[in-house]
Coordinates of C-alpha atoms in Angstrom, one line a residue:
M1 CA 66.7 46.0 64.6
G2 CA 68.5 44.2 61.9
H3 CA 66.1 44.9 59.4
K4 CA 65.6 48.5 57.8
P5 CA 62.7 50.6 58.9
S6 CA 61.7 49.9 55.6
C7 CA 61.2 46.3 56.5
A8 CA 58.9 46.7 59.5
A9 CA 56.7 49.3 56.9
S10 CA 56.5 46.8 54.3
T11 CA 54.6 44.5 56.9
R12 CA 52.1 47.6 57.6
A13 CA 51.5 48.0 53.4
R14 CA 50.7 44.2 54.1
A15 CA 48.5 44.7 57.0
L16 CA 46.4 47.6 55.6
V17 CA 46.0 45.7 52.3
N18 CA 45.1 42.7 53.9
G19 CA 42.9 44.4 56.7
W20 CA 44.9 43.1 59.7
T21 CA 44.3 43.8 63.3
I22 CA 47.2 45.9 64.8
D23 CA 48.0 43.1 66.8
M24 CA 48.0 40.4 63.4
A25 CA 50.7 43.3 62.8
V26 CA 52.6 43.6 65.2
A27 CA 53.2 39.6 65.9
A28 CA 54.4 40.0 62.1
I29 CA 57.2 43.1 62.8
V30 CA 58.2 41.0 65.5
E31 CA 59.2 37.6 64.2
C32 CA 60.1 38.8 60.5
C33 CA 62.8 41.8 61.9
G34 CA 63.4 40.8 65.3
V35 CA 62.1 43.7 67.3
T36 CA 60.5 43.8 70.9
R37 CA 57.1 44.3 71.3
L38 CA 56.8 47.7 72.5
R39 CA 59.1 49.3 69.4
A40 CA 56.6 46.8 67.1
H41 CA 53.9 48.8 68.2
R42 CA 55.1 52.0 67.0
F43 CA 56.3 50.5 63.6
A44 CA 52.8 48.7 63.6
R45 CA 51.4 52.5 63.5
G46 CA 54.1 54.4 61.5
W47 CA 54.4 56.7 63.8
T48 CA 58.7 57.9 64.4
R49 CA 59.3 58.2 68.2
A50 CA 59.4 61.7 68.1
R51 CA 55.5 61.0 67.1
A52 CA 55.2 58.8 69.5
V53 CA 56.1 60.8 72.1
S54 CA 54.4 63.9 71.3
E55 CA 51.0 61.4 71.5
L56 CA 52.6 59.8 74.6
I57 CA 52.2 63.6 76.0
A58 CA 49.0 64.7 74.3
L59 CA 47.2 61.4 75.7
C60 CA 48.7 62.9 79.0
D61 CA 46.8 66.2 79.0
G62 CA 43.6 64.2 77.7
L63 CA 43.5 62.8 80.9
A64 CA 44.6 65.2 83.5
L65 CA 47.3 63.0 84.1
D66 CA 51.2 63.5 85.3
R67 CA 53.4 63.6 82.2
P68 CA 56.5 60.7 82.7
N69 CA 58.6 63.5 80.5
P70 CA 60.4 61.4 78.1
D71 CA 62.4 61.7 74.7
A72 CA 62.8 60.0 71.5
E73 CA 66.4 59.1 73.1
Q74 CA 64.7 57.3 76.5
L75 CA 61.6 55.9 74.4
G76 CA 64.6 54.0 72.3
A77 CA 66.2 52.6 75.3
W78 CA 63.0 51.5 76.5
E79 CA 62.3 50.0 73.1
R80 CA 65.3 47.7 73.0
S81 CA 65.3 47.1 76.8
A82 CA 68.5 49.0 77.6
R83 CA 66.1 50.2 79.9
M84 CA 62.9 49.8 81.9
P85 CA 60.3 52.6 82.3
R86 CA 58.0 52.9 85.5
A87 CA 54.9 51.1 86.4
Q88 CA 53.2 54.2 86.3
T89 CA 55.3 55.0 82.7
I90 CA 54.0 51.2 81.1
D91 CA 50.2 51.9 82.5
L92 CA 50.4 55.2 80.5
L93 CA 51.8 52.9 77.8
C94 CA 49.6 50.8 77.9
R95 CA 46.7 53.3 77.3
L96 CA 48.7 54.6 74.1
Y97 CA 49.3 51.3 72.3
R98 CA 45.7 50.1 73.5
T99 CA 47.3 47.0 74.8
D100 CA 48.7 45.4 78.1
A101 CA 51.8 45.2 79.5
Q102 CA 51.7 41.7 78.0
G103 CA 51.3 43.1 74.4
L104 CA 54.3 45.5 75.0
G105 CA 56.5 42.6 76.2
L106 CA 56.5 44.6 79.6
S107 CA 54.8 42.3 82.1
G108 CA 57.4 41.0 83.8
G109 CA 61.3 41.3 84.9
Y110 CA 61.1 44.7 86.0
R111 CA 60.9 46.4 88.9
A112 CA 59.1 49.5 90.4
D113 CA 61.6 51.5 91.8
V114 CA 63.6 51.1 88.9
C115 CA 63.8 54.7 87.6
S116 CA 64.5 56.0 84.2
P117 CA 67.2 59.0 84.4
V118 CA 65.1 62.0 86.2
T119 CA 64.8 64.8 83.5
V120 CA 65.8 68.0 85.1
F121 CA 64.3 71.4 83.6
T122 CA 66.9 74.1 83.3
P123 CA 66.1 77.9 82.2
P124 CA 66.3 77.8 78.3
V125 CA 69.9 79.1 77.2
A126 CA 71.1 80.4 73.6
P127 CA 71.7 77.5 71.5
D128 CA 75.7 76.7 70.2
V129 CA 77.0 80.0 71.3
P130 CA 80.5 80.2 70.7
V131 CA 82.4 82.0 74.0
T132 CA 84.3 84.4 71.3
E133 CA 81.1 85.5 70.8
R134 CA 79.6 86.4 74.4
A135 CA 83.0 88.3 74.7
A136 CA 83.3 92.2 73.5
A137 CA 84.9 92.0 70.4
P138 CA 87.0 94.6 69.7
G139 CA 85.9 97.7 68.1
S140 CA 81.5 96.3 67.9
P141 CA 79.1 98.1 68.5
D142 CA 76.9 98.0 71.9
V143 CA 79.2 95.2 73.6
S144 CA 77.6 96.0 76.6
D145 CA 74.2 94.2 75.3
P146 CA 73.8 91.3 75.8
F147 CA 71.1 90.1 73.7
D148 CA 73.5 91.1 71.2
A149 CA 75.0 87.6 71.2
V150 CA 72.0 86.4 72.0
A151 CA 69.6 87.0 69.1
R152 CA 72.6 86.2 66.6
A153 CA 72.3 82.9 68.3
H154 CA 68.8 82.4 67.4
R155 CA 68.9 84.3 64.2
R156 CA 71.9 81.4 63.3
A157 CA 69.7 78.6 65.2
I158 CA 66.4 79.4 62.8
E159 CA 68.7 79.8 60.0
R160 CA 70.1 76.4 60.5
T161 CA 66.3 75.4 60.7
L162 CA 65.2 76.8 57.6
A163 CA 68.1 74.7 56.0
S164 CA 67.9 71.5 57.6
T165 CA 66.4 68.4 55.7
T166 CA 66.3 65.1 56.3
L167 CA 66.4 63.9 53.4
T168 CA 69.9 63.9 50.8
T169 CA 69.8 65.0 47.4
G170 CA 70.4 61.3 47.0
E171 CA 68.0 59.6 49.1
L172 CA 65.0 62.1 47.3
E173 CA 66.6 61.2 43.9
S174 CA 65.9 57.7 44.9
L175 CA 61.6 58.4 45.8
D176 CA 61.4 59.8 42.2
G177 CA 63.4 56.6 40.8
K178 CA 60.9 54.3 42.8
L179 CA 58.2 56.6 42.0
L180 CA 58.7 56.4 38.1
T181 CA 59.0 52.5 38.4
L182 CA 55.3 52.4 39.9
R183 CA 54.2 54.5 37.5
R184 CA 55.1 52.5 34.8
D185 CA 54.7 49.1 36.7
Y186 CA 51.0 50.2 37.1
V187 CA 49.7 49.9 33.7
S188 CA 50.5 46.5 33.2
D189 CA 50.8 45.1 37.0
P190 CA 47.6 43.8 38.6
P191 CA 45.9 46.4 41.1
M192 CA 46.3 44.1 44.1
V193 CA 49.7 43.4 43.5
M194 CA 50.4 47.2 42.9
L195 CA 48.4 48.3 46.4
A196 CA 50.7 47.1 48.6
R197 CA 53.9 48.3 46.7
L198 CA 52.2 51.8 46.2
L199 CA 51.3 51.6 50.0
T200 CA 55.0 50.8 51.5
T201 CA 56.6 53.6 49.2
L202 CA 54.0 56.4 50.6
E203 CA 54.4 55.4 54.3
E204 CA 58.1 55.7 53.3
V205 CA 57.6 59.4 51.8
R206 CA 55.0 60.0 55.3
Q207 CA 57.9 59.0 57.4
Y208 CA 60.1 61.3 55.7
S209 CA 57.2 64.3 55.5
E210 CA 56.8 64.2 59.6
E211 CA 60.2 65.7 60.2
R212 CA 61.2 69.8 59.6
Q213 CA 62.1 69.6 56.1
P214 CA 63.0 72.7 53.1
A215 CA 59.9 73.9 51.4
L216 CA 61.2 72.9 48.3
V217 CA 61.8 69.6 49.6
Q218 CA 58.4 69.6 51.2
V219 CA 56.6 70.1 48.4
R220 CA 58.4 67.2 46.6
L221 CA 57.3 65.0 49.1
S222 CA 53.8 66.5 49.5
E223 CA 53.5 65.9 45.2
M224 CA 54.5 62.6 45.8
I225 CA 51.8 61.7 48.3
A226 CA 49.5 63.1 46.1
V227 CA 50.5 60.6 43.3
L228 CA 50.6 57.8 44.9
S229 CA 47.6 58.0 46.7
T230 CA 45.9 58.3 43.7
L231 CA 47.3 55.9 41.9
T232 CA 46.2 54.1 45.4
A233 CA 42.5 55.1 44.7
D234 CA 42.2 53.5 41.8
A235 CA 44.0 50.5 42.2
L236 CA 40.8 50.1 44.6
M237 CA 38.5 51.7 43.0
K238 CA 39.2 48.8 40.0
L239 CA 39.0 46.5 42.9
G240 CA 35.3 47.9 44.0
R241 CA 36.3 49.2 47.3
K242 CA 34.4 52.2 46.6
E243 CA 34.6 53.8 50.1
Q244 CA 38.3 53.4 50.4
A245 CA 39.0 54.3 47.0
R246 CA 36.5 58.0 47.9
D247 CA 39.0 58.1 51.0
W248 CA 42.0 57.7 49.3
Y249 CA 41.2 60.7 46.3
G250 CA 40.4 62.6 49.3
T251 CA 43.9 62.3 50.8
G252 CA 45.4 62.7 47.2
K253 CA 43.2 65.9 46.5
S254 CA 44.4 67.3 50.2
A255 CA 48.2 66.5 49.7
A256 CA 47.5 68.2 45.8
D257 CA 46.1 71.5 47.1
D258 CA 49.5 70.8 50.2
S259 CA 51.8 71.9 46.9
G260 CA 50.0 74.4 45.4
N261 CA 50.7 72.8 42.0
R262 CA 47.6 73.4 39.9
E263 CA 48.4 70.8 37.1
L264 CA 48.8 68.4 40.1
R265 CA 45.9 69.9 41.7
T266 CA 43.7 69.7 38.1
R267 CA 45.2 66.0 37.4
V268 CA 44.4 64.6 41.1
R269 CA 40.4 65.6 40.4
V270 CA 40.3 64.6 37.3
Q271 CA 41.3 61.5 38.3
A272 CA 38.6 61.5 41.2
A273 CA 35.5 62.0 38.9
M274 CA 36.2 58.5 37.6
L275 CA 34.8 56.4 40.7
P276 CA 31.4 57.9 40.9
F277 CA 32.1 58.1 36.5
Y278 CA 31.3 54.3 36.6
Y279 CA 29.6 53.8 40.3
G280 CA 27.7 56.6 40.2
P281 CA 26.5 59.0 41.0
L282 CA 27.2 61.3 38.0
T283 CA 26.3 64.3 39.2
E284 CA 29.4 64.4 41.6
A285 CA 31.6 63.3 38.2
A286 CA 30.2 65.8 36.8
A287 CA 31.2 68.2 39.8
L288 CA 34.8 67.2 39.5
A289 CA 35.8 67.3 35.6
H290 CA 34.2 70.6 35.7
E291 CA 36.3 71.9 39.0
A292 CA 39.5 70.0 36.6
V293 CA 39.1 72.1 33.7
L294 CA 38.1 75.5 35.7
L295 CA 41.2 74.7 37.4
N296 CA 43.2 74.1 34.1
R297 CA 42.4 77.7 32.8
G298 CA 42.4 76.6 29.2
R299 CA 46.6 75.8 29.3
P300 CA 47.1 73.6 26.1
S301 CA 48.8 70.3 28.2
A302 CA 47.9 67.0 28.5
T303 CA 46.0 67.6 31.6
G304 CA 44.0 70.3 30.4
A305 CA 43.1 67.3 27.4
F306 CA 42.3 65.2 29.8
A307 CA 40.0 67.0 32.1
A308 CA 38.5 68.6 28.6
A309 CA 38.3 64.4 27.8
A310 CA 36.4 63.6 31.3
E311 CA 34.1 66.0 30.9
A312 CA 32.8 65.1 27.9
R313 CA 32.4 61.5 28.4
I314 CA 30.0 62.6 31.2
K315 CA 28.2 65.3 29.3
A316 CA 27.5 62.4 27.3
R317 CA 25.8 59.9 29.5
Q318 CA 24.0 62.6 30.8
G319 CA 22.1 63.1 27.6
D320 CA 24.2 67.0 27.1
E321 CA 25.1 66.4 23.5
D322 CA 26.1 70.3 23.0
G323 CA 28.1 70.1 25.3
A324 CA 29.7 66.4 25.3
R325 CA 30.6 67.7 21.7
A326 CA 31.7 71.0 22.8
S327 CA 34.4 69.5 25.2
I328 CA 35.3 66.9 22.4
A329 CA 36.3 69.3 20.7
Q330 CA 38.4 71.3 23.2
A331 CA 40.1 68.5 24.5
R332 CA 41.3 67.7 21.0
G333 CA 42.4 71.0 20.6
L334 CA 44.1 70.8 24.2
F335 CA 46.3 67.8 23.4
E336 CA 47.2 69.4 19.6
R337 CA 48.5 72.1 21.3
S338 CA 50.7 70.9 24.5
R339 CA 53.2 69.5 22.2
Q340 CA 54.0 67.5 24.9
A341 CA 55.6 63.6 24.6
A342 CA 53.5 61.3 26.6
L343 CA 54.6 58.1 27.3
E344 CA 52.5 55.6 26.6
D345 CA 54.1 53.4 30.0
D346 CA 53.7 55.9 32.0
A347 CA 50.2 55.9 34.4
W348 CA 50.7 59.3 34.9
A349 CA 50.7 60.5 31.6
F350 CA 48.2 60.7 29.2
P351 CA 49.3 60.0 25.4
Y352 CA 47.0 59.9 22.9
R353 CA 46.0 56.1 22.9
R354 CA 43.5 57.1 26.4
L355 CA 42.4 60.5 24.6
Q356 CA 41.3 57.9 22.1
L357 CA 39.5 55.8 24.9
Y358 CA 38.1 58.8 26.6
L359 CA 36.4 60.3 23.3
S360 CA 35.3 56.7 22.2
G361 CA 33.7 56.4 26.0
A362 CA 31.4 59.6 24.5
F363 CA 30.8 59.3 21.1
T364 CA 29.4 55.6 22.2
A365 CA 27.4 57.1 25.1
L366 CA 25.8 60.3 23.0
G367 CA 25.1 57.1 20.4
D368 CA 27.3 57.9 17.7
T369 CA 28.8 54.5 16.3
V370 CA 30.4 55.9 13.5
Q371 CA 33.3 58.3 15.5
A372 CA 32.9 55.9 18.5
G373 CA 34.3 52.9 15.8
R374 CA 37.3 55.2 15.2
A375 CA 37.9 56.5 18.3
Q376 CA 38.1 52.5 19.2
E377 CA 40.2 52.1 16.1
E378 CA 42.2 54.3 16.4
A379 CA 43.3 53.4 20.2
L380 CA 43.4 49.7 19.9
R381 CA 46.1 50.1 17.0
L382 CA 48.3 52.0 19.4
Y383 CA 47.8 48.7 22.8
P384 CA 50.3 46.9 20.8
D385 CA 49.4 43.3 22.3
H386 CA 45.7 44.2 23.2
T387 CA 45.6 43.1 26.9
G388 CA 44.8 44.9 29.9
I389 CA 41.8 46.8 31.2
D390 CA 42.1 49.4 28.9
P391 CA 42.1 47.7 26.0
A392 CA 39.1 45.8 27.5
L393 CA 37.9 48.7 28.4
L394 CA 37.6 49.4 24.1
R395 CA 36.2 46.3 23.4
L396 CA 33.3 46.7 25.7
E397 CA 32.5 50.1 23.8
Q398 CA 32.9 48.4 20.7
A399 CA 30.0 46.3 22.1
M400 CA 27.4 49.2 23.4
C401 CA 27.8 50.3 19.5
L402 CA 27.0 46.3 18.2
V403 CA 24.0 47.0 20.2
R404 CA 23.3 50.0 18.9
Q405 CA 23.1 48.6 15.5
R406 CA 20.8 46.5 16.6
S407 CA 23.5 43.5 16.6
V408 CA 22.9 42.4 19.9
S409 CA 23.6 38.6 19.9
E410 CA 27.1 39.6 18.4
A411 CA 27.4 42.5 20.9
C412 CA 27.1 40.1 24.4
Q413 CA 28.9 37.6 22.9
L414 CA 31.7 39.8 22.3
A415 CA 31.9 41.2 25.9
R416 CA 32.0 38.1 27.1
D417 CA 34.8 36.4 25.0
T418 CA 36.4 40.2 26.1
Y419 CA 35.6 39.9 29.8
L420 CA 37.0 36.2 29.9
A421 CA 40.4 36.9 27.7
V422 CA 41.4 39.4 31.0
P423 CA 43.7 37.3 33.0
G424 CA 42.2 37.0 36.6
D425 CA 44.3 39.0 38.5
H426 CA 42.9 41.5 36.3
R427 CA 39.1 41.1 35.6
T428 CA 38.5 43.1 38.7
Q429 CA 35.1 44.9 39.4
I430 CA 35.0 47.3 37.5
L431 CA 35.8 45.4 34.4
G432 CA 32.5 43.2 35.5
T433 CA 30.4 47.1 36.0
R434 CA 31.7 48.1 32.4
A435 CA 30.4 44.8 30.7
A436 CA 26.9 44.6 32.7
D437 CA 26.2 48.1 31.1
V438 CA 26.3 46.2 27.5
I439 CA 23.4 44.3 28.9
K440 CA 21.4 47.3 30.3
I441 CA 21.1 49.2 27.4
T442 CA 20.3 46.0 25.5
P443 CA 15.7 46.2 25.5
K444 CA 14.6 43.7 27.7
E445 CA 12.0 42.4 24.9
A446 CA 15.0 42.1 22.6
R447 CA 18.0 40.1 25.0
P448 CA 19.2 37.0 23.4
R449 CA 20.4 34.3 24.9
A450 CA 23.4 35.2 25.1
A451 CA 23.0 37.9 27.2
R452 CA 21.5 35.8 29.6
E453 CA 24.9 34.2 29.4
L454 CA 27.1 37.5 30.0
G455 CA 24.4 38.0 33.2
E456 CA 25.1 34.8 34.3
L457 CA 28.7 34.5 34.3
L458 CA 29.2 38.0 35.6
A459 CA 27.0 36.9 38.2
L460 CA 29.8 34.3 39.2
P461 CA 32.4 35.3 42.5
S462 CA 34.9 37.4 41.3
G463 CA 33.5 36.6 38.0
G464 CA 34.7 33.3 38.0
T465 CA 34.4 30.6 34.8

């Protein structure tokens, strides 16, 4: 194959984003990477050769069919057209990949009597037992006991397994670098652009995770999957793909729990609370945020402040003023004591300006326009170019405060100007949902022409102008 496996992984990621069928993904991989259709079917599913073999065996067991007893090397030979599988095996491969022989590129040019090499069963032996260990060493105890050499060989094999890894230190550092770049680019790049990049990297990490890794490496890979899955969910949430976002948040939580990293488990849950915060139900958002607060256990960290600030914003929208103000105080206290220098150009950080964004949401929902205005001004001061979704959300909350102050026309005009000022590829459904909230809090009998115009604008496909 002329291209690296990451090329096929990138094509698979595009297929996931664009909703392609498996056949479409296979055709694209064949055309781009120049591989056989049999190999392209495996790549389209993101399977390693070992995974494909195990899936084939499971299929045979599930259907009570005789196993062809393939191994990864033999499958590779079939995929390179170096060998041709038997007719019966072709039938099993068609069942596995849910296509026909033509779809696998195996519809002609083979003879049913041409068999792949026979796998001969041999009794298990102690792996890699040196000849010197099989003989009795002078002065060694129990030299007549054959179990001694076998046990030592198995112990060494187990130790090699525990130390084995398909990831070099350099490759792990490369993955870390890719993840950091994605976290930084996520702050400014459009959600749809980021989706393809996130899914490509996720596929690369997943393939490494399928192999046996040392525990510490596996934990690191689970942490990466948690972060990448959560950012994928966030991008889908912004685009209004609620069900897909919910699924990816679930994957993020599972990976975070698998890592055992308490701060990461806290962070993923508070991020997941954003989906029901914007789209409902609020009770679900409240449960997730409270779970994050409990997981944090009051530790002074930016993540703990994030959890408390999110809970404050949710309580404010639920009408729990006392609870919201207590959570606001907790968020401020945890942030001040965290002593962490959060990077502002990192989507996985919780810097001071994001704290102010969340406090703005809480105070706006409480109707405390004075405190909300202070938080909005402080946050906007820290967004130098005032572009992107976060500054737009702050402007929309300024508009909501204007509604509270009975400046309805001015509020709707500000919401309209804010919405139109956001670049088209950032003007996603989550922004439209928040802009619509400006109209919702406006009394129907007091809605001016500007409110109607804003509603008409938001009703256009994709927020078109």
